[in-house]
PDB file of N, CA, C and O in Angstrom:
ATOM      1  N   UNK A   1     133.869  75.670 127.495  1.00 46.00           N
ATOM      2  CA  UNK A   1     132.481  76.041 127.253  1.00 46.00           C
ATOM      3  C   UNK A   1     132.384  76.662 125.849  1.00 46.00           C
ATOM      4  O   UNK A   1     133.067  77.620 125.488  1.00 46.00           O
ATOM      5  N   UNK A   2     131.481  76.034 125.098  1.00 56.00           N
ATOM      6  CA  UNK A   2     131.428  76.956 123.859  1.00 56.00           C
ATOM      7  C   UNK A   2     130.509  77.820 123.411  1.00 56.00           C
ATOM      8  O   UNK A   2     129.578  77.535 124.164  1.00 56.00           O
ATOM      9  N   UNK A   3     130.124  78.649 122.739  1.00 59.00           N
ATOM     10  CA  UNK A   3     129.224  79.718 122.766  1.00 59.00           C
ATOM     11  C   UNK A   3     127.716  78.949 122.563  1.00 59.00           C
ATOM     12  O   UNK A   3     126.914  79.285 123.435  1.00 59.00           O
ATOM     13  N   UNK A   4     127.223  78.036 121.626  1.00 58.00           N
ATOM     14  CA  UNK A   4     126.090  77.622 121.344  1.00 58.00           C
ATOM     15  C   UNK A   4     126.363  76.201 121.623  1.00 58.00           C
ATOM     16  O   UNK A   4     127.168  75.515 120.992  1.00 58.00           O
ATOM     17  N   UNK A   5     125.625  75.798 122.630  1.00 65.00           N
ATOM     18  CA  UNK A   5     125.395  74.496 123.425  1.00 65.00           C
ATOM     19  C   UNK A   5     124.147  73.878 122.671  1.00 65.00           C
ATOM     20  O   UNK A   5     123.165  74.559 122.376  1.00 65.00           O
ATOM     21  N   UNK A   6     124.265  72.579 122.394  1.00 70.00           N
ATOM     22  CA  UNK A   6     123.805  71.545 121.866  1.00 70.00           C
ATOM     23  C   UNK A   6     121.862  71.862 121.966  1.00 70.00           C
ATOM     24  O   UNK A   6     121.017  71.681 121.089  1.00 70.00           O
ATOM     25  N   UNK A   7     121.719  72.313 123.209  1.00 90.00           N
ATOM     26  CA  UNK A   7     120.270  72.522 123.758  1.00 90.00           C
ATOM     27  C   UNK A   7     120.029  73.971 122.794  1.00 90.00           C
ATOM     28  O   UNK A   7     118.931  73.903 122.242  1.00 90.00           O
ATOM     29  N   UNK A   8     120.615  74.976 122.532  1.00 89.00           N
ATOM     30  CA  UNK A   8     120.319  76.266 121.904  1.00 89.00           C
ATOM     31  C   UNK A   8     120.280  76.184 120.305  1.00 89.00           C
ATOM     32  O   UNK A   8     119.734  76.985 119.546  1.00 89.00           O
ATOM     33  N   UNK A   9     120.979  75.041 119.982  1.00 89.00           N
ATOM     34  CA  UNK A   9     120.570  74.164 118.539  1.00 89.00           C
ATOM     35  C   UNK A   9     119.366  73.903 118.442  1.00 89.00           C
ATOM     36  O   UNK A   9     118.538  74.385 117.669  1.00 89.00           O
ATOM     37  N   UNK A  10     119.183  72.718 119.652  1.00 91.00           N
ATOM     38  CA  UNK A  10     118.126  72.136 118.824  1.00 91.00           C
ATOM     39  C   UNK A  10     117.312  73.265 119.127  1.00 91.00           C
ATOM     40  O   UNK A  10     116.272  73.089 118.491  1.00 91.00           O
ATOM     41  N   UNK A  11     117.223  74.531 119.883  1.00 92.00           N
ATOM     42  CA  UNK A  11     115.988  75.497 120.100  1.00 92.00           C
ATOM     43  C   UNK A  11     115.992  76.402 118.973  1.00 92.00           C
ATOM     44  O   UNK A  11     115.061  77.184 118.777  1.00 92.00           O
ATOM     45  N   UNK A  12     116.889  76.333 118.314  1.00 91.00           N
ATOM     46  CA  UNK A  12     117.097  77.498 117.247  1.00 91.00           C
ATOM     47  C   UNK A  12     116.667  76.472 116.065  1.00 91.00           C
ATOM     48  O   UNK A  12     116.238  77.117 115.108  1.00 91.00           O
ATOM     49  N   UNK A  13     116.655  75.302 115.876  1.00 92.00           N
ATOM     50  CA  UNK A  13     116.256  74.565 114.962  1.00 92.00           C
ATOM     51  C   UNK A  13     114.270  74.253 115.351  1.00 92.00           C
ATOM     52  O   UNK A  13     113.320  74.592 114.645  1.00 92.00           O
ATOM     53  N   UNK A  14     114.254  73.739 116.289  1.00 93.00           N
ATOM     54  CA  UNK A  14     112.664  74.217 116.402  1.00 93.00           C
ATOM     55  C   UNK A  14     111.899  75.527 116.056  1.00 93.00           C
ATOM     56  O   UNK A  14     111.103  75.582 115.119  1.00 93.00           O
ATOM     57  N   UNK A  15     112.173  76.517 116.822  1.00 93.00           N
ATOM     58  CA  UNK A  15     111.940  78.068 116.028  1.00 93.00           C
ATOM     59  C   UNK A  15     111.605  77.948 114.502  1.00 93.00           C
ATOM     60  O   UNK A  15     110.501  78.151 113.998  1.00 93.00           O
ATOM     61  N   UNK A  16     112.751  77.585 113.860  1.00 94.00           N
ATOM     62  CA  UNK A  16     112.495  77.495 112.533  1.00 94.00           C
ATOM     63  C   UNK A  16     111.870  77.110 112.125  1.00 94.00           C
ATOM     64  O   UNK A  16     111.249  77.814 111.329  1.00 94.00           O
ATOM     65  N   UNK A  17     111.315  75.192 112.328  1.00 93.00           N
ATOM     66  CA  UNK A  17     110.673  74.547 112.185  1.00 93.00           C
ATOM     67  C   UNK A  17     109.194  75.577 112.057  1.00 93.00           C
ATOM     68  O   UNK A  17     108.410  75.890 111.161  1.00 93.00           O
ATOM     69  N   UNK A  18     109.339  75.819 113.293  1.00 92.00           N
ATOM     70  CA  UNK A  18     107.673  76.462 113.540  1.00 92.00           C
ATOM     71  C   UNK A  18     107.163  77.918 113.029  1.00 92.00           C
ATOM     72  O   UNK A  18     106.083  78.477 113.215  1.00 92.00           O
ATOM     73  N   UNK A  19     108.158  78.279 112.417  1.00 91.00           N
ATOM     74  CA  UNK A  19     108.571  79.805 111.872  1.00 91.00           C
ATOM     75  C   UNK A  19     107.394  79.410 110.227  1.00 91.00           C
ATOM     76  O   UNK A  19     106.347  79.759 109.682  1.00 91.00           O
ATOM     77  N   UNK A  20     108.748  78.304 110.073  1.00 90.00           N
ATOM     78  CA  UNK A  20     108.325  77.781 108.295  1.00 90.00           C
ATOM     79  C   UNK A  20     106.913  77.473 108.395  1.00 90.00           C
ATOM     80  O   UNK A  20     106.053  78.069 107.747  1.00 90.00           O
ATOM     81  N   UNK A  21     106.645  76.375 109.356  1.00 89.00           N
ATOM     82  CA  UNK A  21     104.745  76.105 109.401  1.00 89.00           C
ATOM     83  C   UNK A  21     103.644  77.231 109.524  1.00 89.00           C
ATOM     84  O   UNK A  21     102.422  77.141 109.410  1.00 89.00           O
ATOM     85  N   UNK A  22     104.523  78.417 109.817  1.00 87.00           N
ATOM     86  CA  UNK A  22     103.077  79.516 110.234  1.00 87.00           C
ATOM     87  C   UNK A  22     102.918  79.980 109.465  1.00 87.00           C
ATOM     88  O   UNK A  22     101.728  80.218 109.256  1.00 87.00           O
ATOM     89  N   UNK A  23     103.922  80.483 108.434  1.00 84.00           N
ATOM     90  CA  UNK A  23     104.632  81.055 107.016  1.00 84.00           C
ATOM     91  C   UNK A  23     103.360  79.829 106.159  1.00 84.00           C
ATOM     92  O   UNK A  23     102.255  80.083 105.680  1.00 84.00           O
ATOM     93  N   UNK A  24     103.842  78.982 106.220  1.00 86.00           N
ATOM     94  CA  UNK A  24     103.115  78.097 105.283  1.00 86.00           C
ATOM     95  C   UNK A  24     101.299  77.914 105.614  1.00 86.00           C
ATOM     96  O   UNK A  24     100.492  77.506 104.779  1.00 86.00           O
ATOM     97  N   UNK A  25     101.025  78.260 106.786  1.00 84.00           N
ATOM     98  CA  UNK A  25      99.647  78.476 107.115  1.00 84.00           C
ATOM     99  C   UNK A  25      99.154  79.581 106.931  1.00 84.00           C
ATOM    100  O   UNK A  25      98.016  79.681 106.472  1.00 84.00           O
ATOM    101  N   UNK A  26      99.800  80.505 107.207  1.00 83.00           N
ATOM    102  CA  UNK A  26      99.253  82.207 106.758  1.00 83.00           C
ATOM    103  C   UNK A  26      99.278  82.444 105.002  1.00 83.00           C
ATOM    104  O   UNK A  26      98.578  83.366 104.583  1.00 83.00           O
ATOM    105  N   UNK A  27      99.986  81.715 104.104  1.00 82.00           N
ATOM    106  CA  UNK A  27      99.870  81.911 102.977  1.00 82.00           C
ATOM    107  C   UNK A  27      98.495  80.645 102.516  1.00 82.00           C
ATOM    108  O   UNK A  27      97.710  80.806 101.581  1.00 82.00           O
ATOM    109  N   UNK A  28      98.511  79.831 103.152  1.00 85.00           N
ATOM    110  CA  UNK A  28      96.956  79.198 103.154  1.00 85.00           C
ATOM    111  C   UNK A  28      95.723  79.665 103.390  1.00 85.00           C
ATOM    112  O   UNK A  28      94.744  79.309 102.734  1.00 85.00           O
ATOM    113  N   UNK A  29      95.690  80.452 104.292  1.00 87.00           N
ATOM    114  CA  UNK A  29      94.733  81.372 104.699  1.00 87.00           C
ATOM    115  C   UNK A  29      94.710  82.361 103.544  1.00 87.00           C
ATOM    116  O   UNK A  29      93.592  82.399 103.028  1.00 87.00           O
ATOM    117  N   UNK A  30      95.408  83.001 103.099  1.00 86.00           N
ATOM    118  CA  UNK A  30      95.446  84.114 102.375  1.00 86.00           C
ATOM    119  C   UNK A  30      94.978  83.606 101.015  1.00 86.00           C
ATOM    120  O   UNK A  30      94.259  84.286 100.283  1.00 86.00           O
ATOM    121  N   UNK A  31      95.346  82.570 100.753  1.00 88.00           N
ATOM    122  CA  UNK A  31      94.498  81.873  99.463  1.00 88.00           C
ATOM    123  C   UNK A  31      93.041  81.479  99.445  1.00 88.00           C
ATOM    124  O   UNK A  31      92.184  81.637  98.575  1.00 88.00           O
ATOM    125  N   UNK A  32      93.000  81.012 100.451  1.00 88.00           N
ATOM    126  CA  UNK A  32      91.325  80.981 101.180  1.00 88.00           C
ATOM    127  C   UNK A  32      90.682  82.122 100.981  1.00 88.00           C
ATOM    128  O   UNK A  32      89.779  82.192 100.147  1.00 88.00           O
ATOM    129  N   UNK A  33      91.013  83.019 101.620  1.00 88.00           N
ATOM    130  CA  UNK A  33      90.105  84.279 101.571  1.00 88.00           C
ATOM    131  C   UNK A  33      90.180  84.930 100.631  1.00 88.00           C
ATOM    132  O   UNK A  33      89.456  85.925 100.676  1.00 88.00           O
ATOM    133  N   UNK A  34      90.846  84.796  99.617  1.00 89.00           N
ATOM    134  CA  UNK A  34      91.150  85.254  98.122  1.00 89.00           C
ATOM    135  C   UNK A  34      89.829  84.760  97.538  1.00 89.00           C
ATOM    136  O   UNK A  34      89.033  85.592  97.103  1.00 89.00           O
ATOM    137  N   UNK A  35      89.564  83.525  97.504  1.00 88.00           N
ATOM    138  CA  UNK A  35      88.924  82.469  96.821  1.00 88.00           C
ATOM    139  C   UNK A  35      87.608  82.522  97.628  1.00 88.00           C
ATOM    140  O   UNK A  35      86.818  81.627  97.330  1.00 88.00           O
ATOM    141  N   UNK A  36      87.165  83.478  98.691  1.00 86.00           N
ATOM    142  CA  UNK A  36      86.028  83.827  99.361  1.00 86.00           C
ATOM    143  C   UNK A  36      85.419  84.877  98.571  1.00 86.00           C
ATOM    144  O   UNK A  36      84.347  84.796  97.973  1.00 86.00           O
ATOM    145  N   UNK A  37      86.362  86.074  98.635  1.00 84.00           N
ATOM    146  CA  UNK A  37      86.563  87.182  97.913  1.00 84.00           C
ATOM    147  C   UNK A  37      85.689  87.188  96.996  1.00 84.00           C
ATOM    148  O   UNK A  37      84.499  87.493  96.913  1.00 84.00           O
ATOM    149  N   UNK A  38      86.903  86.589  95.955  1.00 82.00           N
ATOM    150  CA  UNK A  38      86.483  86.647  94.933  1.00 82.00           C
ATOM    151  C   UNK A  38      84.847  85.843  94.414  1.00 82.00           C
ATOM    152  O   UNK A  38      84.040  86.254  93.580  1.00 82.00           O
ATOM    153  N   UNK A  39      84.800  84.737  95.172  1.00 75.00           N
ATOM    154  CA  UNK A  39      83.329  84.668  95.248  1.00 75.00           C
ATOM    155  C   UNK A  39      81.937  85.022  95.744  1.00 75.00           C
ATOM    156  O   UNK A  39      80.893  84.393  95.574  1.00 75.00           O
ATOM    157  N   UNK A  40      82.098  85.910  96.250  1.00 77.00           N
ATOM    158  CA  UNK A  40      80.961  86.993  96.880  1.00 77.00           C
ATOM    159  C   UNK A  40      81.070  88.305  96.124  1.00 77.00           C
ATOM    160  O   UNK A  40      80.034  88.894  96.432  1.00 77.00           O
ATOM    161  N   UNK A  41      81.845  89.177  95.202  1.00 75.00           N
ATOM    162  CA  UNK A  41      81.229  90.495  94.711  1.00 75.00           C
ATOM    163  C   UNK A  41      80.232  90.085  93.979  1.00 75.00           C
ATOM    164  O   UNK A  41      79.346  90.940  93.985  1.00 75.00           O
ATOM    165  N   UNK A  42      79.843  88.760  93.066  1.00 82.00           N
ATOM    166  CA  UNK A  42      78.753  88.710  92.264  1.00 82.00           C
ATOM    167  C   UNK A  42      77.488  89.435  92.828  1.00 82.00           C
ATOM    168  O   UNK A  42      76.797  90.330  92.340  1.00 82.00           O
ATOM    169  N   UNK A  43      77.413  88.818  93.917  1.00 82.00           N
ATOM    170  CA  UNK A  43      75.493  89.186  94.813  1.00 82.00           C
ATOM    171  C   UNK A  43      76.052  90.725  95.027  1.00 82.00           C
ATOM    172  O   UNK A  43      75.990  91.198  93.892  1.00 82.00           O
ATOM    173  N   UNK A  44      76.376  91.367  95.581  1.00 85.00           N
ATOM    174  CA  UNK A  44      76.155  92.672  95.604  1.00 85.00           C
ATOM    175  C   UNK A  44      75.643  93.669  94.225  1.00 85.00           C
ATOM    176  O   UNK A  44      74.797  94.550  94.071  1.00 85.00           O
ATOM    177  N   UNK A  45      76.911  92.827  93.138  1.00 88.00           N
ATOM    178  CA  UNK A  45      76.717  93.497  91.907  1.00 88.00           C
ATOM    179  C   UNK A  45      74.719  93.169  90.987  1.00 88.00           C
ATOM    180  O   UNK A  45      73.974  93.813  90.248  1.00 88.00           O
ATOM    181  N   UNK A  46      74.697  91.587  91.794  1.00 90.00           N
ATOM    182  CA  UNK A  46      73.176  91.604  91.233  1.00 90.00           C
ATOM    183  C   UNK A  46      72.177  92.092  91.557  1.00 90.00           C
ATOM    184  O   UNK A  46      71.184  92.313  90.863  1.00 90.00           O
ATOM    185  N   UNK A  47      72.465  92.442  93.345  1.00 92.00           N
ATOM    186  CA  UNK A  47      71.281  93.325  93.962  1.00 92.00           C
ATOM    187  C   UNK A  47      71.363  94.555  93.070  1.00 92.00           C
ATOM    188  O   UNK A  47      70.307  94.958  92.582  1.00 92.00           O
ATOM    189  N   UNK A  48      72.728  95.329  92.749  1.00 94.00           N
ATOM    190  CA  UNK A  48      72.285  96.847  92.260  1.00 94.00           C
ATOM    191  C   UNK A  48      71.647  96.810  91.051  1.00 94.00           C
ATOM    192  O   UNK A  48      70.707  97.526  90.704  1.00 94.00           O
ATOM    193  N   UNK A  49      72.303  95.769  90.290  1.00 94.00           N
ATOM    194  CA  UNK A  49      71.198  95.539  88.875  1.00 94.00           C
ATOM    195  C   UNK A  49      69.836  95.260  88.821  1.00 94.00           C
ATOM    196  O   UNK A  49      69.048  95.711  87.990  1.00 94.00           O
ATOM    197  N   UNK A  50      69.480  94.173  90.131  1.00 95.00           N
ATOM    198  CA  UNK A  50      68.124  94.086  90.324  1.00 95.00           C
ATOM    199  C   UNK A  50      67.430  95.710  90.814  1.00 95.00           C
ATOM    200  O   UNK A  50      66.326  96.059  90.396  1.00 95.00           O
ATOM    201  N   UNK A  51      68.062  96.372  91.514  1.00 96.00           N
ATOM    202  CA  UNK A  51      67.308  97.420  91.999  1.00 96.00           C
ATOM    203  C   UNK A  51      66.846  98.595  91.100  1.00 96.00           C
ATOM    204  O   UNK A  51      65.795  99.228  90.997  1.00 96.00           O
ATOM    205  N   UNK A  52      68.418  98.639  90.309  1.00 96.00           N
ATOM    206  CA  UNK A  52      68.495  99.889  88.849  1.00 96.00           C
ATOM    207  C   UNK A  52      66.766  99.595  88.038  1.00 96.00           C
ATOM    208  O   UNK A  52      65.851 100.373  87.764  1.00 96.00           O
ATOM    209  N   UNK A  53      66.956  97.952  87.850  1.00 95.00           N
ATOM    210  CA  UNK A  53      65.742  97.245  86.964  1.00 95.00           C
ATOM    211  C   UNK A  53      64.348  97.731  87.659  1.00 95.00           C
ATOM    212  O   UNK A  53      63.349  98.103  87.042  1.00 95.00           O
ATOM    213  N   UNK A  54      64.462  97.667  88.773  1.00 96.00           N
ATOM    214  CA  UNK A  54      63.300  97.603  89.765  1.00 96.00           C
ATOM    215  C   UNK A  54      62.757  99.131  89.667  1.00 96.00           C
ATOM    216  O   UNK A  54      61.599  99.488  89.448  1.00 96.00           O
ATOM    217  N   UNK A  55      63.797  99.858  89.868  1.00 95.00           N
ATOM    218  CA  UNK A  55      63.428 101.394  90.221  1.00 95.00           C
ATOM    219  C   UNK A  55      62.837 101.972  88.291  1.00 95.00           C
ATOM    220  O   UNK A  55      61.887 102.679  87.954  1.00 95.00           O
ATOM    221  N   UNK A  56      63.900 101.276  87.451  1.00 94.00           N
ATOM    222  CA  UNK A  56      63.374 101.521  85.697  1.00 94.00           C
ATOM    223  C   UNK A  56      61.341 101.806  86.081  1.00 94.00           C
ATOM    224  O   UNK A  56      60.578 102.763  86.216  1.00 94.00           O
ATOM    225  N   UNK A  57      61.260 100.069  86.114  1.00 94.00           N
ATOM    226  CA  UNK A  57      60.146  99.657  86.171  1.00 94.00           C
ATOM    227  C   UNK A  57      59.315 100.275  86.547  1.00 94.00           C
ATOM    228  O   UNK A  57      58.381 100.530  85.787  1.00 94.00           O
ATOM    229  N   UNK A  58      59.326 100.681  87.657  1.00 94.00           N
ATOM    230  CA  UNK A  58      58.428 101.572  88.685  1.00 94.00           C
ATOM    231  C   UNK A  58      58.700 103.360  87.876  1.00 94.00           C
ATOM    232  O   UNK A  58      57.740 104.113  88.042  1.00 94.00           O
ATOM    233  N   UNK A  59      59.482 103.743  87.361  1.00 93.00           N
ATOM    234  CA  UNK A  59      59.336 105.380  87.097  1.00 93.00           C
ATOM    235  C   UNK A  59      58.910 105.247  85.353  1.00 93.00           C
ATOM    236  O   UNK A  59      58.570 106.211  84.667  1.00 93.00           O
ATOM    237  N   UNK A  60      59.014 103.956  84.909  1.00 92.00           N
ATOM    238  CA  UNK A  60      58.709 103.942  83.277  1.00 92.00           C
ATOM    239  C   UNK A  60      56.823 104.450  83.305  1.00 92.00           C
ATOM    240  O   UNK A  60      56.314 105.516  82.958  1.00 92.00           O
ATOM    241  N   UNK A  61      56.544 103.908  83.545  1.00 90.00           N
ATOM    242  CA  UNK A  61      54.865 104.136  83.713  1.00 90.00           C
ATOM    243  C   UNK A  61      54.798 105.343  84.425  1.00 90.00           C
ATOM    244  O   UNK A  61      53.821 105.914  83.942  1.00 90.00           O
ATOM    245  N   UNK A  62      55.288 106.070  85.314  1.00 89.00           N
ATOM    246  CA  UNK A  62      54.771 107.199  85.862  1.00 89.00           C
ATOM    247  C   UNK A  62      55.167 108.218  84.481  1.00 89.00           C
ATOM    248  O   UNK A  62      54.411 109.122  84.124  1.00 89.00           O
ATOM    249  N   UNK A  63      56.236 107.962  83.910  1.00 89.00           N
ATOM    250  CA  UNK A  63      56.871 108.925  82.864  1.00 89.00           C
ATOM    251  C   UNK A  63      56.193 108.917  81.992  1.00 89.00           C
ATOM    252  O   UNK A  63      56.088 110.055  81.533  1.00 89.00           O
ATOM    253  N   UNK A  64      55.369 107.865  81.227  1.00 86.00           N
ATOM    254  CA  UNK A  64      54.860 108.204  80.114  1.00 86.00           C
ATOM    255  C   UNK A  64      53.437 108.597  80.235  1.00 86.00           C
ATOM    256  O   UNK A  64      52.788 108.507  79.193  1.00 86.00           O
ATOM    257  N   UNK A  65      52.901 108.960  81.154  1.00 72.00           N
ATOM    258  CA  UNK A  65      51.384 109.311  81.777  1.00 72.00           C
ATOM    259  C   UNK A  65      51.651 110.676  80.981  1.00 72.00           C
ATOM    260  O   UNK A  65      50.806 111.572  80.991  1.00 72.00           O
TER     261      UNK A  65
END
């Protein structure tokens, strides 16, 4: 009898297999949502500029009365 039987191969060789694919899907994902990321701070940053502009607007005329 020897310590690692033919069947605990190929199971230790599947593992891997499926080890490497999740590895390789979770760093896919992580590029994805990078590339989400990074495309959504614009709109937040334009609402505060629109609002800074908005609120100008509205206290410029009360100020110079």
């Amino acid at each position: 009898m020897t310590p690692e039987s033919p069947s605990t191969n190929d199971r230790l060789v599947r593992i891997e297999i499926k080890l490497d694919q999740a590895l390789t899907q979770h760093a896919d994902h992580e590029t994805r949502i990078r590339l989400l990321e990074r495309g959504r701070w614009p709109l937040p940053s334009v609402a505060v500029l629109l609002s800074v502009g908005a609120l100008a607007a509205a206290v410029i005329p009360l100020v110079s009365h």
